[in-house]
mmCIF file of C-alpha atoms in Angstrom:
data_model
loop_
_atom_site.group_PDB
_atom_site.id
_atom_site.type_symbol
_atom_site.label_atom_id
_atom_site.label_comp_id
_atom_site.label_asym_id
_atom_site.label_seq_id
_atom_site.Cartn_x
_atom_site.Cartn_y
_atom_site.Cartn_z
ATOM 1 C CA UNK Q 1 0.000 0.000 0.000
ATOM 2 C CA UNK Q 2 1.155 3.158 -0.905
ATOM 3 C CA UNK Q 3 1.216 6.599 1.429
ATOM 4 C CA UNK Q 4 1.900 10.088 0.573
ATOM 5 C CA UNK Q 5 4.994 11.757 2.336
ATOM 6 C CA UNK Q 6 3.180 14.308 4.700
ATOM 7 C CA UNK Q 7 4.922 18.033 3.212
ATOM 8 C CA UNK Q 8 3.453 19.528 6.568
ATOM 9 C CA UNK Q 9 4.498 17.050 8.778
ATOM 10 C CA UNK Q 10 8.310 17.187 7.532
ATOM 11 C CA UNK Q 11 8.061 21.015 7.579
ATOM 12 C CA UNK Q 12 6.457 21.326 10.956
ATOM 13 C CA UNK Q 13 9.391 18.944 12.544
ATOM 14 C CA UNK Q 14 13.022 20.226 10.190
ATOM 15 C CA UNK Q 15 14.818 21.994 12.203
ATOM 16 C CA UNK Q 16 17.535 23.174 9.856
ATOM 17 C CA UNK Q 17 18.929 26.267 9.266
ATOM 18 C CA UNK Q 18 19.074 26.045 5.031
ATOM 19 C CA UNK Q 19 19.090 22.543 3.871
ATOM 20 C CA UNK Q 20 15.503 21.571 2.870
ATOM 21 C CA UNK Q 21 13.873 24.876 3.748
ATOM 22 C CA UNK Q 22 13.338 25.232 0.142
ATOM 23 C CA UNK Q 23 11.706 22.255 -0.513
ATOM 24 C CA UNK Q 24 9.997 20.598 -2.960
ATOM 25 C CA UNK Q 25 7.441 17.639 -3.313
ATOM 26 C CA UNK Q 26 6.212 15.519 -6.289
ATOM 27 C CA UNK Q 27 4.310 12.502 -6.589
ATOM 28 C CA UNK Q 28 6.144 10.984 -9.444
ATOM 29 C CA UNK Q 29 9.431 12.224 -11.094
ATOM 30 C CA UNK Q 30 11.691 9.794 -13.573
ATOM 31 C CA UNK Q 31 14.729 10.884 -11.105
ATOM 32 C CA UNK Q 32 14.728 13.499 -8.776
ATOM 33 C CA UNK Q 33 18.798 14.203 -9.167
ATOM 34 C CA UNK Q 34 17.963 14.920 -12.902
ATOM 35 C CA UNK Q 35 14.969 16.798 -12.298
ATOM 36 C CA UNK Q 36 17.191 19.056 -10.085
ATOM 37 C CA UNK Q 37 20.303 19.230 -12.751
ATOM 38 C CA UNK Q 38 17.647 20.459 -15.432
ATOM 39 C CA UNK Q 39 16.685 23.485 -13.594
ATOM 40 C CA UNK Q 40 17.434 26.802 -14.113
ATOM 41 C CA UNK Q 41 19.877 28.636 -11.806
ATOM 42 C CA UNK Q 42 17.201 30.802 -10.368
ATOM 43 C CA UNK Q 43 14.626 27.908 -9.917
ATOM 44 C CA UNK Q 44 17.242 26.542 -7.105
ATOM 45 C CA UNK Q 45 18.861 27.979 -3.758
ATOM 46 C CA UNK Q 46 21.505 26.487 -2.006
ATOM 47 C CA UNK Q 47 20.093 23.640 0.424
ATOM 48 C CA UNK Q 48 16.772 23.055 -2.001
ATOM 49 C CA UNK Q 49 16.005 19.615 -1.781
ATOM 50 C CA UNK Q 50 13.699 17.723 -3.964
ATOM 51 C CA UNK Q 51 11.492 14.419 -3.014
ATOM 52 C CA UNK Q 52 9.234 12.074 -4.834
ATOM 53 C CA UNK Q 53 7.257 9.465 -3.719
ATOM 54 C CA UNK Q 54 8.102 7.510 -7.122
ATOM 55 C CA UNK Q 55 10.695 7.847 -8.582
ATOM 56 C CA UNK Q 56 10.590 5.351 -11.589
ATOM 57 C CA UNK Q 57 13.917 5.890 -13.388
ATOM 58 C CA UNK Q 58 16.045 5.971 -10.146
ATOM 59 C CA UNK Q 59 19.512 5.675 -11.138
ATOM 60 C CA UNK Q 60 22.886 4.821 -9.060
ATOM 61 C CA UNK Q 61 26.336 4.371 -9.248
ATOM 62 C CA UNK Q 62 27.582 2.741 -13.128
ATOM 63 C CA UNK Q 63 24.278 4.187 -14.312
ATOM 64 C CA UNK Q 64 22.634 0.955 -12.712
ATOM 65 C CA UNK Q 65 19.181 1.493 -11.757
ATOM 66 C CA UNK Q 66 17.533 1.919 -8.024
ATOM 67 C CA UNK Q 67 14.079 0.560 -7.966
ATOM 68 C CA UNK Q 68 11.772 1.875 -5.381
ATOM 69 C CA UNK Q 69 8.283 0.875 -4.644
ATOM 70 C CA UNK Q 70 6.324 4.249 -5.005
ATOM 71 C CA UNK Q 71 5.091 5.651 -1.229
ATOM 72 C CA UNK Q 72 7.272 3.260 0.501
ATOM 73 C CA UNK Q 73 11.020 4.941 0.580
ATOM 74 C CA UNK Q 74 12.941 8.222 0.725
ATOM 75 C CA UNK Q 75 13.719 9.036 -2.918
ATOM 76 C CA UNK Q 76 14.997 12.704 -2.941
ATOM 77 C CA UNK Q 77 17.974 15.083 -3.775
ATOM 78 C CA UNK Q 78 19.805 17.926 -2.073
ATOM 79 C CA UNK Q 79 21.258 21.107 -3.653
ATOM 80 C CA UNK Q 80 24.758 22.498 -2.466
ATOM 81 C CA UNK Q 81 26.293 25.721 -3.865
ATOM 82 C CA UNK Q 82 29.994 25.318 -1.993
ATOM 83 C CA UNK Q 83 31.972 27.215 -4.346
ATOM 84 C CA UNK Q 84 34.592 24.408 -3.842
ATOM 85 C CA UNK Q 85 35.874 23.033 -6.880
ATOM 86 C CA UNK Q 86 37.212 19.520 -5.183
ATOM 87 C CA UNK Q 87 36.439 16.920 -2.541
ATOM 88 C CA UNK Q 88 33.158 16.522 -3.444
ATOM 89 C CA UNK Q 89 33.758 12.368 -3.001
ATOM 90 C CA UNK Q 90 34.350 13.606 0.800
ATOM 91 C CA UNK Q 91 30.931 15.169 0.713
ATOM 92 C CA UNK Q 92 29.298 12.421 -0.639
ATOM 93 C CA UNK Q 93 30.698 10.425 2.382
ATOM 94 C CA UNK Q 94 29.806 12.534 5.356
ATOM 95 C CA UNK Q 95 26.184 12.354 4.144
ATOM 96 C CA UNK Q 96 26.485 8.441 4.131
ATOM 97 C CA UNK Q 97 27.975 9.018 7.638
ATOM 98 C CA UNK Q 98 25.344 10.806 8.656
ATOM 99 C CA UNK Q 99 22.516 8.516 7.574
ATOM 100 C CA UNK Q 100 24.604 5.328 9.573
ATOM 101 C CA UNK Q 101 24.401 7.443 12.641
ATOM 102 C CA UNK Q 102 20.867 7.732 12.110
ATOM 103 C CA UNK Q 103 20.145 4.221 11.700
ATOM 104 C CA UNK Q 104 22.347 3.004 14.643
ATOM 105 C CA UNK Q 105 20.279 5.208 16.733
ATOM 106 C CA UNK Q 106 17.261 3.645 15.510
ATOM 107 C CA UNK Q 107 18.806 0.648 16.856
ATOM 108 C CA UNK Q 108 22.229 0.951 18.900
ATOM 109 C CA UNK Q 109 23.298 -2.855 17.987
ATOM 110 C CA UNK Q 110 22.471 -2.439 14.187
ATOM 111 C CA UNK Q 111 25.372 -3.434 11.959
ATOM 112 C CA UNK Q 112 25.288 -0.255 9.854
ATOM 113 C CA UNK Q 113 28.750 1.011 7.828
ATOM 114 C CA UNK Q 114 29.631 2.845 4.552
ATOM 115 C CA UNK Q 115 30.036 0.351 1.924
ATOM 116 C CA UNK Q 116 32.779 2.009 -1.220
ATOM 117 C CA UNK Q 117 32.039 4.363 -2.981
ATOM 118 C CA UNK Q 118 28.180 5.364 -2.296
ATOM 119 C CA UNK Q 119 26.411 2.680 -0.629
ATOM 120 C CA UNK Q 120 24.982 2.211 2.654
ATOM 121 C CA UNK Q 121 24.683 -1.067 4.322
ATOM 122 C CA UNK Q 122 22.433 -2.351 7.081
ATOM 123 C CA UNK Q 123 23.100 -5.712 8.703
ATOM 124 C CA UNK Q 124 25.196 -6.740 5.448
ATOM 125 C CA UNK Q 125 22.544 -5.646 2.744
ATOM 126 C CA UNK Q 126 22.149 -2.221 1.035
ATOM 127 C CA UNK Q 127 19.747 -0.493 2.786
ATOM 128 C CA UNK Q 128 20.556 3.237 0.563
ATOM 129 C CA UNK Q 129 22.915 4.509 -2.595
ATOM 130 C CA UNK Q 130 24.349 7.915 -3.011
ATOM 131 C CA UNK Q 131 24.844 9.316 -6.502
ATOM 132 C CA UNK Q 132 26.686 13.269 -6.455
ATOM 133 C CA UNK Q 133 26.643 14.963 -9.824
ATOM 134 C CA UNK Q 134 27.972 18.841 -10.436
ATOM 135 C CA UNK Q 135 26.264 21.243 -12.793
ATOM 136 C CA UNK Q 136 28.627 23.634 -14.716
ATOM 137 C CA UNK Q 137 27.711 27.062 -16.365
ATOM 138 C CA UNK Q 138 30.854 27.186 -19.020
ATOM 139 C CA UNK Q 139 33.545 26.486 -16.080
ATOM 140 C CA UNK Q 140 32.158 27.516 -13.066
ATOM 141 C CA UNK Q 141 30.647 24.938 -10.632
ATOM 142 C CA UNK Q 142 26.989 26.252 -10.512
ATOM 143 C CA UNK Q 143 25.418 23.533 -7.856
ATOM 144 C CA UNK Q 144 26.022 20.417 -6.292
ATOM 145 C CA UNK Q 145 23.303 17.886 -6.551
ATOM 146 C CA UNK Q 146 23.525 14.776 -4.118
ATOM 147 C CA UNK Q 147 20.972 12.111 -4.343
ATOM 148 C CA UNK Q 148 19.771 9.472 -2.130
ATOM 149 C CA UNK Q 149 17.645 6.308 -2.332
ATOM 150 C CA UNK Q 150 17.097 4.985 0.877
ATOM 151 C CA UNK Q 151 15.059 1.826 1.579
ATOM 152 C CA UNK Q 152 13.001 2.543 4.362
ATOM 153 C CA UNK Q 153 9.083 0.679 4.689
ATOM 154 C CA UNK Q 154 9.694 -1.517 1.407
ATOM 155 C CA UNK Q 155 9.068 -5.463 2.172
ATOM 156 C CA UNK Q 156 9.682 -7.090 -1.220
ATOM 157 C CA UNK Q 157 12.328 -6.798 -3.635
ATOM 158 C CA UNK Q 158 13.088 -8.311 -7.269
ATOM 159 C CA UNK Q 159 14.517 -11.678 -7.417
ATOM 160 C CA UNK Q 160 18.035 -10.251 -8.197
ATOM 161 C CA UNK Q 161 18.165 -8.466 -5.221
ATOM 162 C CA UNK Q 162 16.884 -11.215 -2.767
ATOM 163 C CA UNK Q 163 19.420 -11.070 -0.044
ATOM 164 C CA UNK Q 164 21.361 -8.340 -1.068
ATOM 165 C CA UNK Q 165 18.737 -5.320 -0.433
ATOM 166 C CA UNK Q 166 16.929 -4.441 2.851
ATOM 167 C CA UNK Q 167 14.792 -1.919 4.502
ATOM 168 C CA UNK Q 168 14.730 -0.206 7.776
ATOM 169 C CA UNK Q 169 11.196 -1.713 7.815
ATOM 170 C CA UNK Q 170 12.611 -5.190 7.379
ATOM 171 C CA UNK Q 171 15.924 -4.983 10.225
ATOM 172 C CA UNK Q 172 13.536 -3.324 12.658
ATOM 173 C CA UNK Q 173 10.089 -4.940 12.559
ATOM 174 C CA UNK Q 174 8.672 -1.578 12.411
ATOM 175 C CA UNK Q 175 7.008 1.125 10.041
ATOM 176 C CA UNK Q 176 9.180 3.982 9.888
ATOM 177 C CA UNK Q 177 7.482 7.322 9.550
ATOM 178 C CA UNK Q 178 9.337 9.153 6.725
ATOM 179 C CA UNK Q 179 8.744 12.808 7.455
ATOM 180 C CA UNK Q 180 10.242 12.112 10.579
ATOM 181 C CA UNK Q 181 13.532 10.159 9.544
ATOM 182 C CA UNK Q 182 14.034 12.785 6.717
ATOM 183 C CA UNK Q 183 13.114 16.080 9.541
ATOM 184 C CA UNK Q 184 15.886 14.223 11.415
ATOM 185 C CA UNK Q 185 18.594 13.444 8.922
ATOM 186 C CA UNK Q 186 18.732 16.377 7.279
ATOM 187 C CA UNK Q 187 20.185 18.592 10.260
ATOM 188 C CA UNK Q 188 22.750 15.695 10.375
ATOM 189 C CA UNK Q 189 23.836 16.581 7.098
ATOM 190 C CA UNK Q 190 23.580 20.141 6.988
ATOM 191 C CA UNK Q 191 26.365 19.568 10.479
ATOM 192 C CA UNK Q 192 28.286 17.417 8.240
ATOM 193 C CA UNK Q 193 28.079 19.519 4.989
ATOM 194 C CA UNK Q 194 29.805 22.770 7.756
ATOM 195 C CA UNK Q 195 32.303 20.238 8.359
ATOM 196 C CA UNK Q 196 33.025 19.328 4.727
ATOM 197 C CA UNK Q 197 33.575 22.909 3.962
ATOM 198 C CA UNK Q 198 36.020 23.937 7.180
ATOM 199 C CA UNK Q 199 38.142 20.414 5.866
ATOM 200 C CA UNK Q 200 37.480 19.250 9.675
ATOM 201 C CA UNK Q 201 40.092 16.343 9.834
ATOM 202 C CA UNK Q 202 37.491 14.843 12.727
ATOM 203 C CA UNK Q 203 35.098 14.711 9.822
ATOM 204 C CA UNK Q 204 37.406 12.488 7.608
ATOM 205 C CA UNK Q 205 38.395 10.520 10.468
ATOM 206 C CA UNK Q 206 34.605 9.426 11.233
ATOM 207 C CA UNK Q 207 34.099 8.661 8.159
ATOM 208 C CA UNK Q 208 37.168 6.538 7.744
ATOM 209 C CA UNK Q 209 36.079 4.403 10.807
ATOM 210 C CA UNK Q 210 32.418 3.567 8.908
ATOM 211 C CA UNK Q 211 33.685 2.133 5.978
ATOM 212 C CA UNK Q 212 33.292 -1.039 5.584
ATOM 213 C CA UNK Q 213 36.842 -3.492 5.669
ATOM 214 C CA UNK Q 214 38.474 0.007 7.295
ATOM 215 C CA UNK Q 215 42.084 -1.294 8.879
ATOM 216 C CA UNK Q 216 41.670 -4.426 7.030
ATOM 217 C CA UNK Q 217 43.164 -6.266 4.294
ATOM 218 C CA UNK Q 218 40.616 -6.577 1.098
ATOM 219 C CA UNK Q 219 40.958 -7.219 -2.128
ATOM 220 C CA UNK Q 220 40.525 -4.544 -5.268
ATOM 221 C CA UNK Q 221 38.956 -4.324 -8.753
ATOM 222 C CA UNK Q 222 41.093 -1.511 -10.665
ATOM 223 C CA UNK Q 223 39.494 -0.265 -13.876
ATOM 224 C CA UNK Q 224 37.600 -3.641 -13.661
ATOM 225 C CA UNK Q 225 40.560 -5.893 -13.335
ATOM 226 C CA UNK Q 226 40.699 -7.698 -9.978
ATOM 227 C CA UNK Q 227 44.311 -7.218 -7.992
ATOM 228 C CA UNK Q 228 46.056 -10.346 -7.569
ATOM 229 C CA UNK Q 229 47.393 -8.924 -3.981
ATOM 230 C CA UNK Q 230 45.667 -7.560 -1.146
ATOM 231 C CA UNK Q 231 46.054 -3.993 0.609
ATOM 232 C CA UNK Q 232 45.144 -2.796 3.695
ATOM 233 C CA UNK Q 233 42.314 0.178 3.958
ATOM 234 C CA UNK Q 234 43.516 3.470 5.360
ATOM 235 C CA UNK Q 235 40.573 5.454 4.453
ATOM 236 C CA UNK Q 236 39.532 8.838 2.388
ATOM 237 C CA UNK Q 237 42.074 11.088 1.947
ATOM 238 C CA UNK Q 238 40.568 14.969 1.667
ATOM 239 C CA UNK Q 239 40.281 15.118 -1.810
ATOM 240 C CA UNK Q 240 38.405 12.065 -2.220
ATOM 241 C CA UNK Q 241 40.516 9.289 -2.858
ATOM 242 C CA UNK Q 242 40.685 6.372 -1.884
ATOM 243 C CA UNK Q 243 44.340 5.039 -0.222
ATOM 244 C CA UNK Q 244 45.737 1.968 0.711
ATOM 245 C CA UNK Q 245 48.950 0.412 1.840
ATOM 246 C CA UNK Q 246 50.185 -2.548 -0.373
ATOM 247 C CA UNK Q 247 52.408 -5.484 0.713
ATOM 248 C CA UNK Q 248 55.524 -3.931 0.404
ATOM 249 C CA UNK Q 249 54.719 -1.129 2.724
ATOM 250 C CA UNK Q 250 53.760 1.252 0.183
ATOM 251 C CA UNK Q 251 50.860 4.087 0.123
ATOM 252 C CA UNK Q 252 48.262 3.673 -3.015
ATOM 253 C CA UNK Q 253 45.476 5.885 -3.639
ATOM 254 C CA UNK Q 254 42.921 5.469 -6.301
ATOM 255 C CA UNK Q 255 39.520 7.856 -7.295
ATOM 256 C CA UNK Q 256 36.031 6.546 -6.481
ATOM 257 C CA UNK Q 257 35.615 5.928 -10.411
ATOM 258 C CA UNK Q 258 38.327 3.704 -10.808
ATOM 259 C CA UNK Q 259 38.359 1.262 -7.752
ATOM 260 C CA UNK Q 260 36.059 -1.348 -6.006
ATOM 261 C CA UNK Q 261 36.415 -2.615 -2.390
ATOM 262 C CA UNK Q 262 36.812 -6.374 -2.513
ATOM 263 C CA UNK Q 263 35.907 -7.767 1.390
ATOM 264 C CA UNK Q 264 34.791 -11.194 1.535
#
């Protein structure tokens, strides 16, 4: 059964200072990040954010597609004017952060960690996906757009994804009220997006300690070639990358486009 996200509800509870004052509701969009990246400069303010209750073209990371059942999850994107012209990967992480937080507060024993580059897993299975795309006018950065798909009262998936996706709904036994998660995680990320922008080195170090097979050796697809060796995980560096220490004591790093995290 499908329910309508309550617009008065979520406004009445957000407590943020910019991100998702401006915001915006449809019932159906294709994809919400590339409703936002069609807009015109004036249409959008810095912290706009965007939400549909079905989003039928939802796409992810490697242009793979997120299916959503419509009324049932938090489809939605966020506008950011930083006037930073790198780390954006960083950015992309500290919102990730802050949704784990949220769901290990849900429940304080929840398995809950970033998963490389975008993803966010709960108890083992992907529970949300991240996808960050820029907007230029000629060479100037004109907005950030960061989208997120986030699993949160859906009960069935496809039989490709059959122990490999979950819900909140699903780990929890309960119905989560949506206005309220998203009135909640937004002020989460609009901490974390302050953060971002002074570099905090606490910031980076949070993150670091979330993603999944951090301090451990894994294995790596470069470029889509699997590494015969395996490196140990230091982490995000501030601009993005990712950085490892291989078997001979050396540093690696490698951008989120060219690398996947190998851990089991």
């Amino acid at each position: 059964m499908s329910d309508s996200f309550d617009v008065p509800v979520f406004n009445k509870n957000l407590s943020t200072q910019w991100l998702g004052q401006d915001f915006h509701y449809h019932a159906a969009l294709p994809s919400t990040n590339t409703y936002v990246k069609k807009l015109d400069a004036e249409e959008i303010e810095h912290g706009t954010v965007v939400l549909t209750d079905n989003q039928r073209s939802g796409r992810g990371q490697y242009d793979r597609k997120w299916k959503s059942e419509p009324g049932q999850n938090l489809t939605f994107s966020m506008v950011f004017k930083p006037g930073l012209t790198e780390g954006f990967h960083v950015l992309t992480m500290a919102c990730a952060l802050a949704l784990v937080e949220q769901l290990q507060e849900i429940e304080r024993e929840a398995c809950a960690y970033i998963k490389w580059p975008n993803d966010v897993l709960y108890n083992n299975k992907k529970v949300a996906g991240l996808l960050t795309e820029a907007v230029f006018l000629g060479n100037k950065l004109d907005r950030l757009v960061i989208g997120i798909g986030l699993n949160a009262n859906q009960q069935t998936y496809h039989a490709d994804l059959a122990g490999k996706a979950t819900s909140i709904r699903l780990e929890t036994g309960k119905k989560v009220f949506r206005e309220n998660f998203l009135s909640c995680l937004l002020p989460r990320i609009e901490y974390k997006y302050d953060l971002w922008l002074r570099k905090n080195s606490g910031l980076l170090r949070k993150v670091n300690r979330k993603i999944e097979g951090y301090g451990k050796w894994i294995g790596l697809s470069v470029n889509g070639e699997k590494k015969a060796n395996s490196y140990k995980l230091l982490g995000v560096n501030e601009s993005g990358r990712l950085v490892v220490l291989n078997k001979e004591g050396g540093l690696e790093s490698f951008s989120y486009e060219q690398i996947r995290v190998i851990t089991d």
